[in-house]
Coordinates of C-alpha atoms in Angstrom, one line a residue:
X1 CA 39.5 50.8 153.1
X2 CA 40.2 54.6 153.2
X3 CA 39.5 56.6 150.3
X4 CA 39.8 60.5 149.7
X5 CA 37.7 61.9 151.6
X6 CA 36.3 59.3 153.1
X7 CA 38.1 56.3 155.2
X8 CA 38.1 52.9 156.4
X9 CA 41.8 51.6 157.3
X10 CA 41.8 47.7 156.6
X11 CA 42.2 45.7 159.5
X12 CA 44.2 48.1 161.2
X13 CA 45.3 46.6 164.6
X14 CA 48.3 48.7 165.4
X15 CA 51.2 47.3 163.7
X16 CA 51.3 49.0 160.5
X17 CA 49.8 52.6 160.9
X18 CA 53.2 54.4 160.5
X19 CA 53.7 53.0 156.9
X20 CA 51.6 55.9 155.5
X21 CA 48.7 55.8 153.2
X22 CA 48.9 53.5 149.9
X23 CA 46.9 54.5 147.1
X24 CA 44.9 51.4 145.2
X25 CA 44.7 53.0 141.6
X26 CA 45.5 49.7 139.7
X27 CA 42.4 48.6 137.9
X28 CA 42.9 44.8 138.7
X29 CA 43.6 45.1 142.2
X30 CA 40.3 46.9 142.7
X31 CA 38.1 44.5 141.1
X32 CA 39.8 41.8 142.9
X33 CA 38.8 43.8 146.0
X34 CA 35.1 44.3 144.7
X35 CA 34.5 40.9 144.6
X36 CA 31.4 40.5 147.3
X37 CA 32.7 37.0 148.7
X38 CA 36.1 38.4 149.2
X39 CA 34.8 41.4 151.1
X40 CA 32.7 39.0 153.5
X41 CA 36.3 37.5 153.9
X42 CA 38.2 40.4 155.0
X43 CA 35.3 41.6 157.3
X44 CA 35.2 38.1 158.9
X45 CA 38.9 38.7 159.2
X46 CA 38.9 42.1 160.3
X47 CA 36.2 41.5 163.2
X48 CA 37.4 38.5 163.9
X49 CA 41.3 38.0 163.9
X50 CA 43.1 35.0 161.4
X51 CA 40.7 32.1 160.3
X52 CA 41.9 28.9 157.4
X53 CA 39.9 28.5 154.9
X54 CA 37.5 25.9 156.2
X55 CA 37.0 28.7 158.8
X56 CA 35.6 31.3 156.6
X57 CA 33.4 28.6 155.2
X58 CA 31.7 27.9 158.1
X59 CA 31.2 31.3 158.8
X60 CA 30.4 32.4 155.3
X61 CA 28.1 29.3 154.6
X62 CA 30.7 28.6 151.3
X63 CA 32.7 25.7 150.5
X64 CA 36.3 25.4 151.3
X65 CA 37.4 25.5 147.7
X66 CA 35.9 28.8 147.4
X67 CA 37.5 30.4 150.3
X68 CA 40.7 28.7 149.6
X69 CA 40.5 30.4 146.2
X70 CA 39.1 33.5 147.2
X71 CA 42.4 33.7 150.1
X72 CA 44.8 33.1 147.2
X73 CA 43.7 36.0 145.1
X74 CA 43.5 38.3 148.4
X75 CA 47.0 37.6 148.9
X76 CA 48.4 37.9 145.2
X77 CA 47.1 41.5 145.7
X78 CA 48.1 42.4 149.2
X79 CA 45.2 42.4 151.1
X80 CA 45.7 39.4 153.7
X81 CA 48.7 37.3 154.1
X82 CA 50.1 33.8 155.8
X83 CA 50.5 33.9 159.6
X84 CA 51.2 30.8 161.8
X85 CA 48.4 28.9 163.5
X86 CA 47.6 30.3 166.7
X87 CA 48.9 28.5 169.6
X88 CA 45.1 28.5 171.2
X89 CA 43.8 27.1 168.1
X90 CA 43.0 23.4 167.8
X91 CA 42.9 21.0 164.5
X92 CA 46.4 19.9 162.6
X93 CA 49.4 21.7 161.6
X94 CA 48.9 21.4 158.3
X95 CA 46.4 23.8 158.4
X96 CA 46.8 27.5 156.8
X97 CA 46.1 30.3 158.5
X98 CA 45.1 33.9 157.1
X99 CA 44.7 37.6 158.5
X100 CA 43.8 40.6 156.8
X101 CA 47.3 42.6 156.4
X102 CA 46.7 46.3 158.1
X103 CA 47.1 49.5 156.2
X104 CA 45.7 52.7 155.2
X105 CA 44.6 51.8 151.7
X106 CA 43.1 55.3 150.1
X107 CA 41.2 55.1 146.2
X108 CA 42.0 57.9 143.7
X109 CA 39.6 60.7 144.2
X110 CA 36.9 60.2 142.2
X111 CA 37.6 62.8 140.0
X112 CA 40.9 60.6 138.9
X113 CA 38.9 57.2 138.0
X114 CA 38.4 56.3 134.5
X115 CA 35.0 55.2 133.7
X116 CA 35.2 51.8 134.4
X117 CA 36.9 52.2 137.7
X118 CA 34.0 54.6 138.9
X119 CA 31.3 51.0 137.9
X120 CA 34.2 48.8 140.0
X121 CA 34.6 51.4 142.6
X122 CA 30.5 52.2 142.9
X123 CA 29.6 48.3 143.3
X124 CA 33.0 48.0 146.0
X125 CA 31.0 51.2 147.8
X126 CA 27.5 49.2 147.6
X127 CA 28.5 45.9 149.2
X128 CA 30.8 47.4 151.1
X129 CA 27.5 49.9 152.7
X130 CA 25.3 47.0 152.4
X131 CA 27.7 44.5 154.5
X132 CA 28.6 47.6 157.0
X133 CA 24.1 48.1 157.5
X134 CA 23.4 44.1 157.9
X135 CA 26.0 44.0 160.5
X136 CA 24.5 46.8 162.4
X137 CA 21.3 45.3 162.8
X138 CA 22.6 42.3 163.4
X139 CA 24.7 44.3 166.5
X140 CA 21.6 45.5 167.2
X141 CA 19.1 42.9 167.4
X142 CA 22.1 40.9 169.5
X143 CA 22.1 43.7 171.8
X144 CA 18.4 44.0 172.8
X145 CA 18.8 40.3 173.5
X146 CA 21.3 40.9 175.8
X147 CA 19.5 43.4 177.7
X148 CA 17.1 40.9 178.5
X149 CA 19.5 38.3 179.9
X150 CA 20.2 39.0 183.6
X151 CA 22.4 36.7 185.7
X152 CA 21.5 35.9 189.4
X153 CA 24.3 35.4 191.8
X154 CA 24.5 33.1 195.3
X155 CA 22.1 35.2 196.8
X156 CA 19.6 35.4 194.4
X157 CA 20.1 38.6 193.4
X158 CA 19.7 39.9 189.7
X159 CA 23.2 41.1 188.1
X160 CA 23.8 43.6 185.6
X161 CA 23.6 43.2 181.9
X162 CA 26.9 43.7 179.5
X163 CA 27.9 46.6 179.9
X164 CA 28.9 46.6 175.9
X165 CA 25.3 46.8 175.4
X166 CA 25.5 50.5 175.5
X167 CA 28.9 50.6 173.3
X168 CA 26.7 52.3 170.0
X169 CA 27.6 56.1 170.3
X170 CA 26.9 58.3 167.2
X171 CA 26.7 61.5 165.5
X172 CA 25.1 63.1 163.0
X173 CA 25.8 66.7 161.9
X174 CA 27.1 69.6 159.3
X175 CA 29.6 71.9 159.0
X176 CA 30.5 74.7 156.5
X177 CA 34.0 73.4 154.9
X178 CA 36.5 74.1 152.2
X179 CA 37.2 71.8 150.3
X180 CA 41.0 72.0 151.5
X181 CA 39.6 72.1 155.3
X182 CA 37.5 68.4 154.5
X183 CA 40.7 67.2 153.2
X184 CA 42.0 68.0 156.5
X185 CA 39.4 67.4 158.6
X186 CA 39.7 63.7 157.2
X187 CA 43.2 63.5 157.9
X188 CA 42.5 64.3 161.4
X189 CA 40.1 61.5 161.7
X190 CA 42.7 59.2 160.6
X191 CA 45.1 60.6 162.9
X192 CA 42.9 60.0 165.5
X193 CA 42.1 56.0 164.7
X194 CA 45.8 55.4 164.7
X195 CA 46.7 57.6 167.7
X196 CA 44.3 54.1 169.5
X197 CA 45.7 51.7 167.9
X198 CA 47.6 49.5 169.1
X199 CA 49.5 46.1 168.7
X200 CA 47.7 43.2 170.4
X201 CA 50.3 42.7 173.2
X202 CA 49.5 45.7 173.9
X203 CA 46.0 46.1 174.2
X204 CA 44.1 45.6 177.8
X205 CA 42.0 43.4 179.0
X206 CA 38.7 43.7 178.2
X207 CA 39.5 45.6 175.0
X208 CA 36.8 44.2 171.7
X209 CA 37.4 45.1 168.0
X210 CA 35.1 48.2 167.3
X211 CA 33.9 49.4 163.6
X212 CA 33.9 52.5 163.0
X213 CA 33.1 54.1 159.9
X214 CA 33.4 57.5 158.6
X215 CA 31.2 59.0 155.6
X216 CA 30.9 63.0 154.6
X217 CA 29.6 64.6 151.8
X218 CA 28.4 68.0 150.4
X219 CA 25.3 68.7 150.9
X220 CA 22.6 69.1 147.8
X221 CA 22.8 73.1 146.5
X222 CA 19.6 74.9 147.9
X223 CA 17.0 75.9 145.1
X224 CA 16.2 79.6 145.1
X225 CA 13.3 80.0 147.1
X226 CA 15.3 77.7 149.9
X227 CA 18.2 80.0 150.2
X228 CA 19.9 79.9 154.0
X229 CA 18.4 83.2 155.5
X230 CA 14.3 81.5 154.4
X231 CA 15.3 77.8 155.4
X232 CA 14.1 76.4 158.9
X233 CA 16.4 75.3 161.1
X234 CA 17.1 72.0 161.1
X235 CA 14.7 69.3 163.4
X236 CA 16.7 67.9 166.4
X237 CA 17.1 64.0 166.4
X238 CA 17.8 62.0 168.8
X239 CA 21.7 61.2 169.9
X240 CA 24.5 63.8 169.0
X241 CA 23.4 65.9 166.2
X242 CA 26.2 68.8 166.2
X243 CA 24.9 71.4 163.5

């Protein structure tokens, strides 16, 4: 979900990146978006490509009901829609099948939301941060498990690991902005996710789903005795730290 000046296109996959951004400013629509089993839905969806109902339960650890409810509502307000059953995909044909729709979905600035959309919009932002962090770690812990697993060929010699296990690059940094030059910066961000995506007939061999997430914000104003010429320079961390 992108919003102004931040950004996360949903389930983006290539096929609808020209349409131009849509803003979400309805009320309703947002808190049927905020819903925390609904946003476990569209990640699952997003990561994972079109699921039915009894899918997502599985997945989720819900009941089919729930899901089946939780799809409709999605759909009534845009956010995933039909799509017929794969052709790899096994069970009956009676089954319904779901993806997330793509699209550059942006929220008012939040100098535009009313009162109660800031409460819907700050507990959207907290799942939303709290769903992106546990999947991380769960990234994470998979990955030092993979480093461990080593596969020995005919001639008993050890192979390498997945070479995905390295696939976490990151930065941290600042910049000195305008507030016109953020706006553009961001713009140029989601220039670049679109310029690499892609329809899925398209895409290579090889090729996974990667997250990405971007997240900018002003920094705190100094106090007096902190001004820039008497602050230390900041302590290198480890990874890309641009400053």
């Amino acid at each position: 979900m992108a919003q102004e000046p931040g950004a996360e296109p949903l389930a983006g996959r290539g096929e609808e990146t020209s349409r131009g951004p849509t803003e979400l400013s309805d009320l309703a629509t947002l808190k049927a978006l905020a819903q925390p089993r609904r946003q476990r839905m569209l990640q699952h969806l997003t990561v994972h490509g079109p699921a039915t109902s009894a899918t997502l339960a599985r997945a989720l650890g819900l009941n089919t009901g729930a899901t089946s409810y939780h799809l409709r509502e999605l759909a009534r307000y845009g956010f995933v829609e039909e799509v017929d059953r794969p052709a790899e995909a096994g069970g009956h044909g009676r089954e319904r099948w779901w993806r997330a729709v793509p699209g550059d979905r942006r929220f008012p600035p939040r100098s535009r939301q009313s009162p109660e959309m800031r409460l819907v919009m700050d507990e959207l932002n907290h799942h939303a941060y709290a769903a992106d962090l546990e999947l991380f770690e769960q990234m994470q812990l998979q990955t030092q498990a993979q480093r461990q697993i080593r596969t020995r060929g005919a001639d008993g010699e050890v192979g390498e690991a997945d070479p995905w296990v390295d696939a976490f690059p990151y930065s941290r940094g600042s910049i000195r902005l305008t507030l016109p030059e953020l706006r553009a910066f961001f713009e140029e961000y989601i220039a670049l996710l679109n310029r690499y995506k892609r329809p899925e007939a398209d895409t290579p061999p090889g090729a996974r789903t990667v997250l990405t997430r971007f997240l900018a914000f002003p920094a705190p104003d100094a106090a007096p005795d902190t001004a820039p010429e008497n602050r230390p320079a900041p302590h290198d961390r480890p990874g890309s730290d641009p400053s």
